[in-house]
Structure formats: C-alpha cells, structure tokens
C-alpha cells in the first residue's frame, strides 16, 4: 500500500492500494453487521428502495438521482475489496485513511475478474455511482450492532482519474464515516470470507453465503427457515417465487 500525506499537516490523506501486494497476502473481509440483512439489490432489475425491520432494528435503502437504482450485491464487491485491504494494512500496523485510490487492474485481480477492454472500466464507474447514490437509513451501528440511527451513502465521494489524453488512471473514493469507524479500531468489526466468494455469479448466492457465514459463525452447521431467509434477503419477489432461487 502507498500512503500519501498532505504537505500542510503531515496527516494521511489518501490510502492507495498497491499493485505490489499479492492477492494471497490479503484475506477477503466483509463488515459483520452488513451480513445480517441484505442492504443491496440481489436481482438484475433496478430497485428504487429496500426495507428491513426486525425487532427494534430497521434499515431502509433508497436511491437518489436518476439511472442506476440502489447499489447491487455485485456493486458491493468494491466495498469488500476496499475493506479487505484496509484491514490487511491495519493488521500490519500501517496507517489507513477513509480516502482510497485504486486501479481497475487491482480490483479485477482481487475479485477474479478478467479485464477485457474499456467496458469493465466503465462498469466499475457505474458501480461507484450507484454506491455513491444509494442512501442508507438505519439504527444499526455497523461497529457493534448496537442501536444508533444513521443516514449515509456507501461512498461519500467518488472520482474517476484520467490523463489529458483520456487514458484511465484509476479511481479515488471516500468511504462512509460509519464504515471506516467500524474498520479503524483495534478489533475491526469484520469477518473473513472464503476466497471463492467472488466466483458466485448470482446476487442471491452471494447474499446466502454472507448471511450463513454471519449466522453460523464458527459452527459447522447452520439452519434458517425459508421465511427468515426471504425476509433478510430484501428481495422484491414474494416467498413462493423466491423458493425457486433456493432450489
């Protein structure tokens, strides 16, 4: 990782994910409290909003602006990619920042995607726009699951960098403060994921893995009712239709 500091205060301004860090060095991590209920679109059609309420906890997700709808589970791969590298650096005793720079190559390599032409580069930008345009309103503290009401965007700021000739250089983003707080501690509120997580093609398969990983913990077996899974998935389809996705 490259750490870029401001000249004025000598404080860390930008965390740059390094191409020299091998994928095997960085374990895949996700925020623990984001695995209890799905706050992303698991389907292929655009969604304007997602709503969860269980007990005294609630989470509402909506989209601001036109075009992409709320961020999808596949869009959230970018968050997992960033979180994984931040936690890796913390574990090595390095400074981190909520502002992150990365290249398309680094993202594709980490998530087992092939970089084919400019289309994939454009796809990253579209994902970043949805993450930036999605508003989350919840009373779940992402650090420890306690009750604390927040309203935020997954990414508070996004920038696409190019040369004067138009050649792509990379992206810089600012992670939501609530997410950065959950990471930047002596005990980051994360869980490790199987390295094959990014091989899932279905948004629902990704949700099921994350939910089972969070619910099962270190246990070898896990069970949940169809009703509970359907409720936590945030899907727009009714239970009888959702059952087909579980077959």
CSV table of C-alpha atoms in Angstrom, one decimal:
chain,number,residue,atom,x,y,z
A,1,UNK,CA,0.0,0.0,0.0
A,2,UNK,CA,1.1,3.6,-0.7
A,3,UNK,CA,0.4,6.2,1.9
A,4,UNK,CA,0.0,9.7,0.6
A,5,UNK,CA,0.2,12.6,3.2
A,6,UNK,CA,-0.8,16.2,3.0
A,7,UNK,CA,2.1,18.6,2.9
A,8,UNK,CA,0.3,21.1,5.2
A,9,UNK,CA,-0.4,19.0,8.2
A,10,UNK,CA,1.6,15.8,7.5
A,11,UNK,CA,-1.6,13.8,8.0
A,12,UNK,CA,-2.7,10.8,6.0
A,13,UNK,CA,-4.9,11.9,3.2
A,14,UNK,CA,-5.2,9.0,0.7
A,15,UNK,CA,-4.8,5.3,1.1
A,16,UNK,CA,-3.6,3.9,-2.2
A,17,UNK,CA,-4.0,0.1,-2.8
A,18,UNK,CA,-0.7,-1.2,-4.2
A,19,UNK,CA,-0.3,-3.4,-7.2
A,20,UNK,CA,2.7,-4.9,-5.5
A,21,UNK,CA,0.6,-6.5,-2.7
A,22,UNK,CA,-0.2,-10.1,-3.8
A,23,UNK,CA,-3.7,-11.3,-3.7
A,24,UNK,CA,-2.7,-14.2,-1.5
A,25,UNK,CA,-1.5,-11.7,1.1
A,26,UNK,CA,-4.9,-10.0,1.6
A,27,UNK,CA,-7.7,-12.1,3.1
A,28,UNK,CA,-11.2,-11.2,1.9
A,29,UNK,CA,-13.2,-9.4,4.6
A,30,UNK,CA,-16.7,-8.0,5.0
A,31,UNK,CA,-18.4,-5.9,7.7
A,32,UNK,CA,-20.1,-8.3,10.1
A,33,UNK,CA,-23.2,-6.2,10.6
A,34,UNK,CA,-23.8,-5.9,6.8
A,35,UNK,CA,-24.1,-9.7,6.7
A,36,UNK,CA,-27.2,-10.0,8.9
A,37,UNK,CA,-29.6,-8.5,6.4
A,38,UNK,CA,-29.1,-7.7,2.8
A,39,UNK,CA,-29.0,-3.9,2.1
A,40,UNK,CA,-28.2,-4.4,-1.6
A,41,UNK,CA,-30.2,-5.3,-4.7
A,42,UNK,CA,-29.8,-9.0,-5.3
A,43,UNK,CA,-31.7,-9.0,-8.6
A,44,UNK,CA,-30.8,-7.9,-12.1
A,45,UNK,CA,-33.6,-5.2,-12.3
A,46,UNK,CA,-33.1,-1.8,-10.9
A,47,UNK,CA,-34.6,-1.3,-7.4
A,48,UNK,CA,-35.7,2.1,-6.0
A,49,UNK,CA,-35.7,1.0,-2.4
A,50,UNK,CA,-35.2,-1.9,0.1
A,51,UNK,CA,-36.7,-2.0,3.6
A,52,UNK,CA,-35.9,-4.2,6.6
A,53,UNK,CA,-37.4,-4.2,10.1
A,54,UNK,CA,-36.9,-6.9,12.7
A,55,UNK,CA,-37.4,-6.3,16.4
A,56,UNK,CA,-36.5,-2.7,17.2
A,57,UNK,CA,-34.0,-2.6,14.3
A,58,UNK,CA,-34.7,-1.1,10.9
A,59,UNK,CA,-32.8,-0.4,7.7
A,60,UNK,CA,-34.1,1.5,4.7
A,61,UNK,CA,-32.2,1.8,1.4
A,62,UNK,CA,-33.1,4.2,-1.4
A,63,UNK,CA,-31.6,5.7,-4.5
A,64,UNK,CA,-31.0,9.4,-5.1
A,65,UNK,CA,-30.7,10.8,-8.6
A,66,UNK,CA,-31.7,9.1,-11.8
A,67,UNK,CA,-30.5,6.0,-13.6
A,68,UNK,CA,-29.0,3.1,-11.6
A,69,UNK,CA,-31.2,2.4,-8.7
A,70,UNK,CA,-29.8,1.2,-5.4
A,71,UNK,CA,-26.4,-0.5,-5.3
A,72,UNK,CA,-26.4,-4.2,-6.1
A,73,UNK,CA,-24.7,-7.1,-4.3
A,74,UNK,CA,-22.2,-7.2,-7.1
A,75,UNK,CA,-21.5,-3.4,-6.6
A,76,UNK,CA,-20.7,-4.2,-3.0
A,77,UNK,CA,-17.7,-6.3,-4.2
A,78,UNK,CA,-15.9,-2.9,-4.3
A,79,UNK,CA,-16.6,-2.3,-0.6
A,80,UNK,CA,-15.4,-5.8,0.2
A,81,UNK,CA,-12.2,-5.2,-1.9
A,82,UNK,CA,-11.5,-1.9,-0.1
A,83,UNK,CA,-12.3,-3.2,3.4
A,84,UNK,CA,-10.1,-6.2,2.9
A,85,UNK,CA,-7.1,-4.0,2.0
A,86,UNK,CA,-7.7,-1.6,4.9
A,87,UNK,CA,-7.9,-4.4,7.4
A,88,UNK,CA,-4.8,-6.0,5.9
A,89,UNK,CA,-2.9,-2.8,6.4
A,90,UNK,CA,-4.2,-2.3,10.0
A,91,UNK,CA,-3.1,-5.8,10.9
A,92,UNK,CA,0.4,-4.9,9.6
A,93,UNK,CA,0.5,-1.8,11.9
A,94,UNK,CA,0.1,0.6,9.0
A,95,UNK,CA,-1.9,3.9,8.9
A,96,UNK,CA,-5.1,3.9,6.8
A,97,UNK,CA,-7.5,6.6,5.5
A,98,UNK,CA,-11.1,6.7,4.6
A,99,UNK,CA,-10.0,8.1,1.2
A,100,UNK,CA,-8.8,5.3,-1.1
A,101,UNK,CA,-7.2,5.2,-4.5
A,102,UNK,CA,-7.2,2.0,-6.6
A,103,UNK,CA,-6.9,0.9,-10.2
A,104,UNK,CA,-9.2,-1.3,-12.3
A,105,UNK,CA,-6.4,-3.8,-12.6
A,106,UNK,CA,-6.1,-4.2,-8.8
A,107,UNK,CA,-9.9,-4.6,-8.4
A,108,UNK,CA,-10.1,-7.2,-11.2
A,109,UNK,CA,-7.2,-9.2,-9.9
A,110,UNK,CA,-8.6,-9.3,-6.3
A,111,UNK,CA,-12.1,-10.3,-7.4
A,112,UNK,CA,-11.1,-12.9,-10.0
A,113,UNK,CA,-12.4,-10.9,-12.9
A,114,UNK,CA,-10.8,-10.7,-16.3
A,115,UNK,CA,-10.0,-7.1,-17.5
A,116,UNK,CA,-11.4,-7.1,-21.1
A,117,UNK,CA,-11.2,-3.7,-22.8
A,118,UNK,CA,-12.8,-0.5,-21.6
A,119,UNK,CA,-16.2,-1.9,-20.8
A,120,UNK,CA,-15.2,-3.3,-17.5
A,121,UNK,CA,-13.6,0.0,-16.6
A,122,UNK,CA,-16.9,1.7,-17.3
A,123,UNK,CA,-18.7,-0.9,-15.2
A,124,UNK,CA,-16.6,0.0,-12.2
A,125,UNK,CA,-17.5,3.7,-12.6
A,126,UNK,CA,-21.2,2.7,-12.9
A,127,UNK,CA,-20.9,0.6,-9.7
A,128,UNK,CA,-19.2,3.5,-7.9
A,129,UNK,CA,-22.0,5.9,-9.0
A,130,UNK,CA,-24.7,3.5,-7.5
A,131,UNK,CA,-22.7,3.2,-4.3
A,132,UNK,CA,-22.4,6.9,-4.1
A,133,UNK,CA,-26.1,7.5,-5.0
A,134,UNK,CA,-27.5,4.9,-2.5
A,135,UNK,CA,-28.8,6.3,0.8
A,136,UNK,CA,-28.9,4.0,3.8
A,137,UNK,CA,-31.0,5.0,6.8
A,138,UNK,CA,-30.7,2.6,9.8
A,139,UNK,CA,-30.4,2.4,13.5
A,140,UNK,CA,-27.9,-0.5,13.4
A,141,UNK,CA,-24.4,0.6,14.4
A,142,UNK,CA,-22.0,-1.1,12.0
A,143,UNK,CA,-19.3,-1.3,14.6
A,144,UNK,CA,-21.0,-3.5,17.2
A,145,UNK,CA,-24.7,-3.9,16.2
A,146,UNK,CA,-25.9,-1.5,18.9
A,147,UNK,CA,-28.8,0.9,18.3
A,148,UNK,CA,-27.6,4.2,16.8
A,149,UNK,CA,-29.5,6.0,14.0
A,150,UNK,CA,-27.6,7.0,10.9
A,151,UNK,CA,-28.2,8.2,7.4
A,152,UNK,CA,-25.3,7.9,4.9
A,153,UNK,CA,-24.1,6.9,1.4
A,154,UNK,CA,-21.9,3.8,1.0
A,155,UNK,CA,-19.3,6.1,-0.7
A,156,UNK,CA,-19.4,9.8,0.3
A,157,UNK,CA,-17.4,10.9,-2.7
A,158,UNK,CA,-16.1,9.3,-6.0
A,159,UNK,CA,-13.6,10.5,-8.6
A,160,UNK,CA,-12.5,9.0,-11.9
A,161,UNK,CA,-8.9,9.8,-12.9
A,162,UNK,CA,-7.7,10.1,-16.5
A,163,UNK,CA,-4.7,11.6,-18.3
A,164,UNK,CA,-5.2,14.6,-20.6
A,165,UNK,CA,-5.3,12.2,-23.5
A,166,UNK,CA,-8.1,10.2,-21.8
A,167,UNK,CA,-6.2,7.2,-20.6
A,168,UNK,CA,-7.7,5.7,-17.5
A,169,UNK,CA,-5.6,6.0,-14.3
A,170,UNK,CA,-7.9,4.8,-11.6
A,171,UNK,CA,-10.5,5.8,-9.0
A,172,UNK,CA,-10.5,7.6,-5.7
A,173,UNK,CA,-13.3,7.2,-3.2
A,174,UNK,CA,-14.2,8.3,0.3
A,175,UNK,CA,-15.7,5.5,2.4
A,176,UNK,CA,-18.7,6.4,4.6
A,177,UNK,CA,-17.5,7.5,8.1
A,178,UNK,CA,-19.7,4.9,9.8
A,179,UNK,CA,-18.0,2.1,7.7
A,180,UNK,CA,-14.5,3.5,8.3
A,181,UNK,CA,-15.2,3.7,12.1
A,182,UNK,CA,-16.2,0.1,12.1
A,183,UNK,CA,-12.9,-0.9,10.5
A,184,UNK,CA,-10.4,1.5,12.1
A,185,UNK,CA,-10.2,0.0,15.5
A,186,UNK,CA,-8.1,-2.5,17.5
A,187,UNK,CA,-10.8,-5.1,16.7
A,188,UNK,CA,-12.3,-4.4,13.3
A,189,UNK,CA,-16.0,-5.4,13.0
A,190,UNK,CA,-15.3,-7.8,10.1
A,191,UNK,CA,-15.5,-11.5,9.2
A,192,UNK,CA,-13.3,-13.4,6.8
A,193,UNK,CA,-14.8,-14.8,3.6
A,194,UNK,CA,-13.9,-17.7,1.6
A,195,UNK,CA,-11.6,-16.7,-1.3
A,196,UNK,CA,-14.1,-18.2,-3.7
A,197,UNK,CA,-16.8,-15.7,-2.7
A,198,UNK,CA,-16.3,-13.6,-5.9
A,199,UNK,CA,-16.9,-16.7,-8.0
A,200,UNK,CA,-20.6,-16.6,-7.2
A,201,UNK,CA,-22.5,-15.2,-10.3
A,202,UNK,CA,-25.9,-14.8,-8.6
A,203,UNK,CA,-26.6,-11.9,-6.3
A,204,UNK,CA,-28.8,-14.2,-4.2
A,205,UNK,CA,-26.0,-16.8,-3.8
A,206,UNK,CA,-23.7,-14.1,-2.5
A,207,UNK,CA,-26.4,-13.0,0.0
A,208,UNK,CA,-27.0,-16.6,1.1
A,209,UNK,CA,-23.2,-17.1,1.7
A,210,UNK,CA,-22.8,-13.9,3.7
A,211,UNK,CA,-25.9,-14.5,5.8
A,212,UNK,CA,-24.9,-18.1,6.5
A,213,UNK,CA,-21.4,-17.0,7.3
A,214,UNK,CA,-22.6,-14.4,9.8
A,215,UNK,CA,-25.2,-16.6,11.4
A,216,UNK,CA,-23.2,-19.8,11.6
A,217,UNK,CA,-20.0,-18.2,13.0
A,218,UNK,CA,-17.5,-20.9,13.7
A,219,UNK,CA,-20.2,-23.6,13.8
A,220,UNK,CA,-20.1,-26.3,11.1
A,221,UNK,CA,-23.9,-26.4,10.6
A,222,UNK,CA,-26.5,-23.7,10.2
A,223,UNK,CA,-30.3,-23.7,9.7
A,224,UNK,CA,-32.8,-21.0,9.0
A,225,UNK,CA,-36.5,-21.0,7.8
A,226,UNK,CA,-37.4,-20.0,4.3
A,227,UNK,CA,-39.4,-17.2,5.7
A,228,UNK,CA,-36.5,-15.7,7.6
A,229,UNK,CA,-34.1,-16.0,4.6
A,230,UNK,CA,-36.7,-14.4,2.3
A,231,UNK,CA,-37.2,-11.6,4.8
A,232,UNK,CA,-33.5,-10.9,5.3
A,233,UNK,CA,-32.7,-11.1,1.5
A,234,UNK,CA,-34.5,-7.8,0.8
A,235,UNK,CA,-35.9,-9.3,-2.4
A,236,UNK,CA,-38.8,-7.8,-4.2
A,237,UNK,CA,-40.4,-11.1,-5.1
A,238,UNK,CA,-42.9,-13.0,-2.9
A,239,UNK,CA,-41.9,-16.1,-0.9
A,240,UNK,CA,-43.3,-18.6,-3.4
A,241,UNK,CA,-41.2,-17.1,-6.2
A,242,UNK,CA,-38.2,-16.8,-4.0
A,243,UNK,CA,-38.3,-20.5,-3.2
A,244,UNK,CA,-37.2,-21.2,-6.8
A,245,UNK,CA,-33.9,-19.4,-6.1
A,246,UNK,CA,-33.3,-21.8,-3.2
A,247,UNK,CA,-33.7,-25.0,-5.2
